[in-house]
Amino acid sequence: MNLRHATLHQLRIFQAVAEHNSFARAAEALHLSPPTLSLQVKQLAETVGQPLFEQLGKKIFLTAAGKILAEACQDIARRMDLLSDDLAALQGVERGSLKIAILTTVKYTVPKLLGGFCAAHPGIDVAMVVGNRENLLQRLSQNQDDLYIMGQPPEHMDVFCEAFADNPLVMVAPPTHPLAGKRRIRPERLRHEPFIMREPGSGTRLTMERFFSEHGVTPINRLELGSNEAIKKTVSGGLGLAVLSASTLDAELALGELVQLDVVGFPLIRRWHLVYPRGKRQSPAALAFKAWLFEHRP
């Protein structure tokens, strides 16, 4: 066995098969024909001297050797990314790549800032992923991106976090709701009101539940939805109240589809945070976006 004979091309193909758990899907993702892909994996297995996959029924699984090689491929991919960043650094900040993962709620504000950054730095290749809190925490634990933007930084991870903007949460209702237009509504008056909530673990939901707990109120959970857009539509349909980020509500409030309730203690002020693993080496592109974000923050 001489792994020096293995090529980066073969390792990239093997990694794609391992990630997709499918030769066909990996071939499609890499724009290769299935026979070409299978041949490369076969040649890599011959170089390793052990089978890399085993097939049980219609499914394929990594062998023990395959699992070890898959971990090595991830290390090699990360090292190649660092090499790319180092080479870009020699050319200055106008070259390189940037991968950002943002919370779904932030998609109403951050993409505008990102657009300005891209216009100012057209040579930087930017990729952005939008997901819920669970998605971002999973990506963060696997160090898949350069920077993460979320509301509540994880307490169980060793991360650097810095707040860059306020994120006020407000309570909304349909315009026909009996409390619409009332002044200084006490939280206790909401004890029997149904609420449309985000999924468990959502930062918005955690903040809302903490507020009601402090006032001895257990909100009625009528429905759980995984997106702000779905919640807004459901509330405007008269199925309940909701607590949402004010940044998501400009259009609905302007059109009169929703109204903001004057509840004592609201708005609940949260912060948007820039997060990344502590000790992670930041590329020139990531440092440039971080500076841009704090300079142009809302």
Tab-separated table of C-alpha atoms in Angstrom:
chain	number	residue	atom	x	y	z
A	1	MET	CA	0.000	0.000	0.000
A	2	ASN	CA	1.362	3.392	-1.005
A	3	LEU	CA	-1.101	6.230	-0.432
A	4	ARG	CA	1.179	8.595	-2.326
A	5	HIS	CA	-0.394	7.091	-5.427
A	6	ALA	CA	-3.848	8.334	-4.353
A	7	THR	CA	-4.850	11.552	-6.073
A	8	LEU	CA	-6.792	14.506	-4.688
A	9	HIS	CA	-9.339	13.857	-7.434
A	10	GLN	CA	-9.914	10.327	-6.143
A	11	LEU	CA	-10.179	11.515	-2.539
A	12	ARG	CA	-12.713	14.166	-3.565
A	13	ILE	CA	-14.813	11.558	-5.372
A	14	PHE	CA	-14.625	9.157	-2.424
A	15	GLN	CA	-15.654	11.939	-0.027
A	16	ALA	CA	-18.679	12.758	-2.186
A	17	VAL	CA	-19.801	9.121	-2.201
A	18	ALA	CA	-19.351	8.932	1.574
A	19	GLU	CA	-21.385	12.114	2.132
A	20	HIS	CA	-24.200	11.131	-0.242
A	21	ASN	CA	-24.233	7.423	0.683
A	22	SER	CA	-24.802	6.813	-3.001
A	23	PHE	CA	-22.609	6.385	-6.079
A	24	ALA	CA	-25.360	7.728	-8.330
A	25	ARG	CA	-26.009	10.885	-6.283
A	26	ALA	CA	-22.292	11.546	-5.921
A	27	ALA	CA	-21.810	11.182	-9.676
A	28	GLU	CA	-24.639	13.638	-10.282
A	29	ALA	CA	-23.228	16.140	-7.781
A	30	LEU	CA	-19.760	15.950	-9.335
A	31	HIS	CA	-21.063	15.902	-12.937
A	32	LEU	CA	-19.343	12.581	-13.615
A	33	SER	CA	-20.655	9.453	-15.276
A	34	PRO	CA	-21.334	6.606	-12.799
A	35	PRO	CA	-18.808	4.254	-14.505
A	36	THR	CA	-16.059	6.912	-14.282
A	37	LEU	CA	-16.822	7.547	-10.621
A	38	SER	CA	-16.921	3.837	-9.765
A	39	LEU	CA	-13.589	3.279	-11.495
A	40	GLN	CA	-11.920	6.036	-9.474
A	41	VAL	CA	-13.260	4.621	-6.193
A	42	LYS	CA	-12.122	1.124	-7.209
A	43	GLN	CA	-8.616	2.371	-7.982
A	44	LEU	CA	-8.486	4.220	-4.644
A	45	ALA	CA	-9.543	1.046	-2.801
A	46	GLU	CA	-6.772	-0.885	-4.585
A	47	THR	CA	-4.265	1.759	-3.464
A	48	VAL	CA	-5.530	1.553	0.125
A	49	GLY	CA	-5.465	-2.230	-0.069
A	50	GLN	CA	-8.856	-2.654	1.593
A	51	PRO	CA	-12.512	-2.251	0.538
A	52	LEU	CA	-13.926	1.180	1.332
A	53	PHE	CA	-17.632	0.385	1.000
A	54	GLU	CA	-19.859	-2.598	1.612
A	55	GLN	CA	-23.325	-3.035	0.141
A	56	LEU	CA	-26.240	-4.415	2.154
A	57	GLY	CA	-29.321	-4.704	0.018
A	58	LYS	CA	-29.604	-1.474	-1.942
A	59	LYS	CA	-27.648	0.604	0.596
A	60	ILE	CA	-23.913	1.179	0.844
A	61	PHE	CA	-21.978	1.661	4.068
A	62	LEU	CA	-18.426	2.681	4.875
A	63	THR	CA	-16.128	-0.082	5.998
A	64	ALA	CA	-13.739	0.477	8.905
A	65	ALA	CA	-11.061	1.546	6.413
A	66	GLY	CA	-13.609	3.757	4.648
A	67	LYS	CA	-14.477	5.568	7.886
A	68	ILE	CA	-10.822	6.293	8.606
A	69	LEU	CA	-10.273	7.537	5.058
A	70	ALA	CA	-13.425	9.710	5.219
A	71	GLU	CA	-12.076	11.462	8.340
A	72	ALA	CA	-8.745	11.998	6.603
A	73	CYS	CA	-10.536	13.460	3.567
A	74	GLN	CA	-12.269	16.009	5.791
A	75	ASP	CA	-8.896	17.000	7.266
A	76	ILE	CA	-7.386	17.316	3.794
A	77	ALA	CA	-10.337	19.438	2.595
A	78	ARG	CA	-9.942	21.789	5.562
A	79	ARG	CA	-6.211	22.048	4.934
A	80	MET	CA	-6.819	22.876	1.269
A	81	ASP	CA	-9.241	25.611	2.335
A	82	LEU	CA	-6.547	27.056	4.608
A	83	LEU	CA	-4.056	26.879	1.758
A	84	SER	CA	-6.479	28.752	-0.478
A	85	ASP	CA	-6.913	31.418	2.206
A	86	ASP	CA	-3.159	31.736	2.713
A	87	LEU	CA	-2.580	32.181	-0.999
A	88	ALA	CA	-5.423	34.697	-1.163
A	89	ALA	CA	-3.867	36.611	1.725
A	90	LEU	CA	-0.745	37.116	-0.368
A	91	GLN	CA	-2.936	38.889	-2.926
A	92	GLY	CA	-4.737	40.966	-0.307
A	93	VAL	CA	-8.337	40.959	0.851
A	94	GLU	CA	-9.716	41.235	-2.684
A	95	ARG	CA	-9.303	37.519	-3.267
A	96	GLY	CA	-10.555	34.459	-1.437
A	97	SER	CA	-13.778	32.848	-0.286
A	98	LEU	CA	-16.229	33.400	2.553
A	99	LYS	CA	-18.827	30.984	3.939
A	100	ILE	CA	-21.514	32.427	6.216
A	101	ALA	CA	-24.377	30.653	7.994
A	102	ILE	CA	-27.219	32.831	9.272
A	103	LEU	CA	-30.398	32.305	11.257
A	104	THR	CA	-33.630	32.376	9.255
A	105	THR	CA	-34.769	35.537	11.057
A	106	VAL	CA	-31.583	37.389	10.062
A	107	LYS	CA	-32.324	36.874	6.364
A	108	TYR	CA	-34.362	40.087	6.469
A	109	THR	CA	-31.312	42.237	7.282
A	110	VAL	CA	-27.943	40.529	6.751
A	111	PRO	CA	-28.290	39.767	2.996
A	112	LYS	CA	-28.583	43.524	2.357
A	113	LEU	CA	-25.297	44.062	4.186
A	114	LEU	CA	-23.781	41.109	2.372
A	115	GLY	CA	-24.824	42.594	-0.955
A	116	GLY	CA	-22.974	45.798	-0.149
A	117	PHE	CA	-19.923	43.838	0.920
A	118	CYS	CA	-19.918	41.828	-2.333
A	119	ALA	CA	-20.190	45.014	-4.365
A	120	ALA	CA	-17.213	46.480	-2.488
A	121	HIS	CA	-15.182	43.259	-2.772
A	122	PRO	CA	-16.183	41.626	-6.092
A	123	GLY	CA	-13.182	39.302	-6.038
A	124	ILE	CA	-14.357	37.460	-2.933
A	125	ASP	CA	-16.472	34.367	-3.561
A	126	VAL	CA	-19.290	34.408	-0.967
A	127	ALA	CA	-21.598	31.524	-0.047
A	128	MET	CA	-24.452	31.891	2.461
A	129	VAL	CA	-26.527	29.209	4.196
A	130	VAL	CA	-29.829	30.037	5.928
A	131	GLY	CA	-31.158	27.717	8.636
A	132	ASN	CA	-32.859	27.447	11.992
A	133	ARG	CA	-30.963	27.384	15.271
A	134	GLU	CA	-30.547	23.608	15.264
A	135	ASN	CA	-29.102	23.684	11.739
A	136	LEU	CA	-26.606	26.397	12.655
A	137	LEU	CA	-25.477	24.665	15.840
A	138	GLN	CA	-24.846	21.467	13.904
A	139	ARG	CA	-22.821	23.312	11.270
A	140	LEU	CA	-20.938	25.199	13.986
A	141	SER	CA	-20.027	21.971	15.790
A	142	GLN	CA	-18.610	20.624	12.512
A	143	ASN	CA	-16.775	23.880	11.682
A	144	GLN	CA	-18.429	24.033	8.253
A	145	ASP	CA	-18.425	27.818	7.825
A	146	ASP	CA	-16.276	30.869	8.488
A	147	LEU	CA	-18.834	32.935	10.397
A	148	TYR	CA	-22.244	32.363	12.002
A	149	ILE	CA	-24.908	34.935	12.799
A	150	MET	CA	-27.488	33.997	15.408
A	151	GLY	CA	-29.524	35.439	18.235
A	152	GLN	CA	-28.468	33.361	21.226
A	153	PRO	CA	-24.897	32.002	21.208
A	154	PRO	CA	-24.538	28.379	22.355
A	155	GLU	CA	-23.519	28.041	25.992
A	156	HIS	CA	-22.188	24.494	25.592
A	157	MET	CA	-19.632	25.312	22.883
A	158	ASP	CA	-16.274	27.069	23.129
A	159	VAL	CA	-16.983	29.943	20.757
A	160	PHE	CA	-16.163	33.589	20.261
A	161	CYS	CA	-19.273	35.756	20.086
A	162	GLU	CA	-19.794	39.477	19.728
A	163	ALA	CA	-23.101	41.355	19.599
A	164	PHE	CA	-23.449	43.753	16.673
A	165	ALA	CA	-27.127	44.830	16.611
A	166	ASP	CA	-30.352	44.832	18.612
A	167	ASN	CA	-33.093	42.352	17.750
A	168	PRO	CA	-36.334	43.542	19.416
A	169	LEU	CA	-39.132	40.989	19.741
A	170	VAL	CA	-42.705	42.241	19.588
A	171	MET	CA	-46.115	40.657	20.053
A	172	VAL	CA	-48.482	40.720	17.101
A	173	ALA	CA	-52.140	39.935	16.528
A	174	PRO	CA	-54.686	40.148	13.694
A	175	PRO	CA	-56.197	43.662	13.435
A	176	THR	CA	-59.597	42.303	14.507
A	177	HIS	CA	-58.315	40.959	17.832
A	178	PRO	CA	-60.079	42.382	20.946
A	179	LEU	CA	-56.728	43.553	22.388
A	180	ALA	CA	-55.758	45.488	19.247
A	181	GLY	CA	-55.455	49.165	20.152
A	182	LYS	CA	-55.509	48.563	23.920
A	183	ARG	CA	-52.866	50.355	25.981
A	184	ARG	CA	-50.410	48.775	28.447
A	185	ILE	CA	-51.742	45.226	28.372
A	186	ARG	CA	-50.649	43.289	31.438
A	187	PRO	CA	-48.961	39.914	30.685
A	188	GLU	CA	-51.495	38.228	32.987
A	189	ARG	CA	-54.278	39.179	30.567
A	190	LEU	CA	-52.692	36.889	27.973
A	191	ARG	CA	-53.042	33.786	30.130
A	192	HIS	CA	-55.925	32.383	28.055
A	193	GLU	CA	-54.751	33.568	24.624
A	194	PRO	CA	-53.556	30.902	22.135
A	195	PHE	CA	-50.096	31.450	20.651
A	196	ILE	CA	-48.470	30.400	17.401
A	197	MET	CA	-44.893	29.461	18.320
A	198	ARG	CA	-41.586	28.650	16.691
A	199	GLU	CA	-40.145	25.150	17.078
A	200	PRO	CA	-38.642	24.074	20.442
A	201	GLY	CA	-35.087	25.358	20.841
A	202	SER	CA	-35.756	28.526	18.842
A	203	GLY	CA	-34.131	31.570	20.440
A	204	THR	CA	-37.296	33.613	19.945
A	205	ARG	CA	-39.386	30.959	21.674
A	206	LEU	CA	-36.909	30.607	24.558
A	207	THR	CA	-36.975	34.358	25.169
A	208	MET	CA	-40.780	34.467	25.038
A	209	GLU	CA	-41.161	31.529	27.440
A	210	ARG	CA	-38.662	33.081	29.846
A	211	PHE	CA	-40.651	36.346	29.869
A	212	PHE	CA	-43.975	34.627	30.596
A	213	SER	CA	-42.388	32.400	33.247
A	214	GLU	CA	-41.170	35.502	35.082
A	215	HIS	CA	-44.778	36.724	35.152
A	216	GLY	CA	-46.250	33.394	36.265
A	217	VAL	CA	-47.973	32.786	32.918
A	218	THR	CA	-47.907	29.606	30.844
A	219	PRO	CA	-48.838	30.570	27.277
A	220	ILE	CA	-51.227	28.297	25.414
A	221	ASN	CA	-49.388	26.609	22.557
A	222	ARG	CA	-51.964	26.248	19.789
A	223	LEU	CA	-49.529	25.533	16.975
A	224	GLU	CA	-45.796	25.183	16.310
A	225	LEU	CA	-44.379	26.294	12.963
A	226	GLY	CA	-40.821	26.326	11.694
A	227	SER	CA	-40.814	29.596	9.747
A	228	ASN	CA	-41.665	33.210	10.468
A	229	GLU	CA	-43.596	33.509	7.203
A	230	ALA	CA	-45.909	30.646	8.160
A	231	ILE	CA	-46.451	32.110	11.623
A	232	LYS	CA	-47.352	35.535	10.224
A	233	LYS	CA	-49.897	34.024	7.833
A	234	THR	CA	-51.422	31.954	10.619
A	235	VAL	CA	-51.712	34.928	12.974
A	236	SER	CA	-53.256	37.139	10.290
A	237	GLY	CA	-55.796	34.340	9.790
A	238	GLY	CA	-56.944	34.778	13.374
A	239	LEU	CA	-55.626	31.567	14.931
A	240	GLY	CA	-53.640	33.216	17.714
A	241	LEU	CA	-50.965	35.673	18.817
A	242	ALA	CA	-47.221	35.447	18.195
A	243	VAL	CA	-43.939	36.890	19.357
A	244	LEU	CA	-41.636	37.669	16.435
A	245	SER	CA	-38.583	39.720	15.594
A	246	ALA	CA	-39.578	43.254	14.606
A	247	SER	CA	-37.223	42.975	11.620
A	248	THR	CA	-39.553	40.400	10.017
A	249	LEU	CA	-42.743	42.477	10.251
A	250	ASP	CA	-42.277	45.679	8.237
A	251	ALA	CA	-44.508	44.674	5.317
A	252	GLU	CA	-47.323	43.109	7.355
A	253	LEU	CA	-47.568	46.039	9.780
A	254	ALA	CA	-47.485	48.583	6.933
A	255	LEU	CA	-50.257	46.747	5.066
A	256	GLY	CA	-52.387	46.357	8.198
A	257	GLU	CA	-52.337	42.552	8.014
A	258	LEU	CA	-50.969	42.451	11.572
A	259	VAL	CA	-50.924	44.884	14.495
A	260	GLN	CA	-48.401	45.207	17.281
A	261	LEU	CA	-49.835	44.797	20.772
A	262	ASP	CA	-48.821	47.218	23.532
A	263	VAL	CA	-47.851	44.626	26.157
A	264	VAL	CA	-46.094	45.764	29.329
A	265	GLY	CA	-42.466	44.598	29.156
A	266	PHE	CA	-42.347	44.539	25.362
A	267	PRO	CA	-40.426	44.782	23.162
A	268	LEU	CA	-38.101	42.086	24.464
A	269	ILE	CA	-34.597	43.163	23.483
A	270	ARG	CA	-32.307	40.479	22.175
A	271	ARG	CA	-29.066	40.908	20.236
A	272	TRP	CA	-27.705	39.561	16.993
A	273	HIS	CA	-24.314	37.919	17.513
A	274	LEU	CA	-21.397	37.113	15.262
A	275	VAL	CA	-20.149	33.659	16.291
A	276	TYR	CA	-17.283	31.354	15.341
A	277	PRO	CA	-15.241	28.640	17.087
A	278	ARG	CA	-12.704	30.065	19.513
A	279	GLY	CA	-9.216	29.688	18.116
A	280	LYS	CA	-10.420	29.437	14.508
A	281	ARG	CA	-8.037	31.206	12.156
A	282	GLN	CA	-9.968	33.834	10.252
A	283	SER	CA	-9.224	34.355	6.571
A	284	PRO	CA	-8.672	37.881	5.208
A	285	ALA	CA	-12.137	37.662	3.604
A	286	ALA	CA	-13.779	36.755	6.930
A	287	LEU	CA	-11.953	39.557	8.743
A	288	ALA	CA	-13.005	41.997	6.033
A	289	PHE	CA	-16.677	41.006	6.326
A	290	LYS	CA	-16.524	41.218	10.118
A	291	ALA	CA	-15.197	44.783	9.852
A	292	TRP	CA	-17.835	45.610	7.236
A	293	LEU	CA	-20.609	44.206	9.419
A	294	PHE	CA	-19.708	46.331	12.426
A	295	GLU	CA	-19.210	49.426	10.286
A	296	HIS	CA	-22.551	49.101	8.483
A	297	ARG	CA	-24.633	47.358	11.158
A	298	PRO	CA	-28.296	48.380	11.343
